[in-house]
Coordinates of C-alpha atoms in Angstrom, one line a residue:
M1 CA 68.3 130.2 95.7
A2 CA 69.1 127.0 93.9
G3 CA 70.1 128.9 90.9
D4 CA 72.9 130.7 92.8
Y5 CA 75.1 127.6 92.9
H6 CA 77.7 127.3 90.1
R7 CA 79.7 124.1 89.9
G8 CA 83.5 124.6 90.4
E9 CA 83.5 128.2 91.8
M10 CA 83.8 127.3 95.5
D11 CA 87.1 128.1 97.1
I12 CA 88.2 124.5 98.5
H13 CA 91.7 125.3 99.8
E14 CA 90.6 124.8 103.4
Q15 CA 89.1 121.4 102.6
V16 CA 92.1 120.3 100.8
A17 CA 94.4 121.4 103.7
T18 CA 92.1 119.5 106.2
Y19 CA 92.2 116.4 104.1
D20 CA 96.0 116.5 103.8
A21 CA 96.5 117.1 107.5
F22 CA 94.1 114.2 108.4
G23 CA 96.1 112.0 106.1
K24 CA 99.4 112.9 107.6
M25 CA 98.2 112.7 111.2
T26 CA 96.8 109.2 110.4
K27 CA 100.1 108.1 108.7
W28 CA 102.4 109.3 111.4
G29 CA 100.1 108.4 114.3
S30 CA 100.0 104.8 112.9
L31 CA 103.8 104.7 112.9
A32 CA 103.9 106.0 116.5
I33 CA 101.4 103.3 117.7
A34 CA 103.3 100.6 115.8
V35 CA 106.6 101.7 117.4
L36 CA 105.1 101.9 120.9
L37 CA 103.4 98.4 120.6
T38 CA 106.6 96.9 119.2
F39 CA 108.5 98.3 122.2
I40 CA 106.1 97.3 124.8
T41 CA 105.5 93.7 123.4
L42 CA 109.2 93.1 123.1
L43 CA 109.9 94.5 126.5
F44 CA 107.3 92.6 128.5
C45 CA 106.6 89.5 126.4
T46 CA 110.0 88.3 125.3
P47 CA 113.3 87.9 127.0
A48 CA 114.8 90.6 124.7
G49 CA 115.0 93.1 127.6
F50 CA 115.0 96.9 127.4
I51 CA 118.0 97.2 125.0
G52 CA 116.6 94.7 122.6
A53 CA 113.0 96.3 122.6
A54 CA 114.5 99.8 122.4
G55 CA 116.7 98.7 119.5
A56 CA 113.8 97.1 117.5
A57 CA 111.7 100.1 118.1
V58 CA 114.3 102.5 116.9
V59 CA 114.9 100.4 113.8
L60 CA 111.1 100.4 113.1
A61 CA 110.8 104.1 113.7
V62 CA 113.7 104.9 111.3
L63 CA 112.3 102.5 108.6
G64 CA 109.0 104.1 109.0
V65 CA 110.3 107.6 108.6
V66 CA 112.2 106.7 105.5
F67 CA 109.4 105.0 103.8
L68 CA 106.6 107.4 105.0
R69 CA 108.3 110.7 104.3
E70 CA 106.9 113.0 101.5
K71 CA 108.2 112.2 98.0
A72 CA 109.3 115.0 95.8
A73 CA 106.8 115.9 93.3
P74 CA 108.1 115.1 89.7
A75 CA 108.7 118.3 87.6
H76 CA 106.7 118.7 84.5

């Protein structure tokens, strides 16, 4: 039974896809939480009001999308 294993022959496409999906969910989920916390904090803890809080949250969301989007792979 132990002799049946051969290093490097296992299909790992599903594991790679799961790892990539977890990384993307973590990245985008963190951005969503940061935007929500920014909005709620500015809305209730500062005199910025709804417009100021929404504006800051939108700016943070746009910057987050710009910096967190997938980069194009360099061609070899």
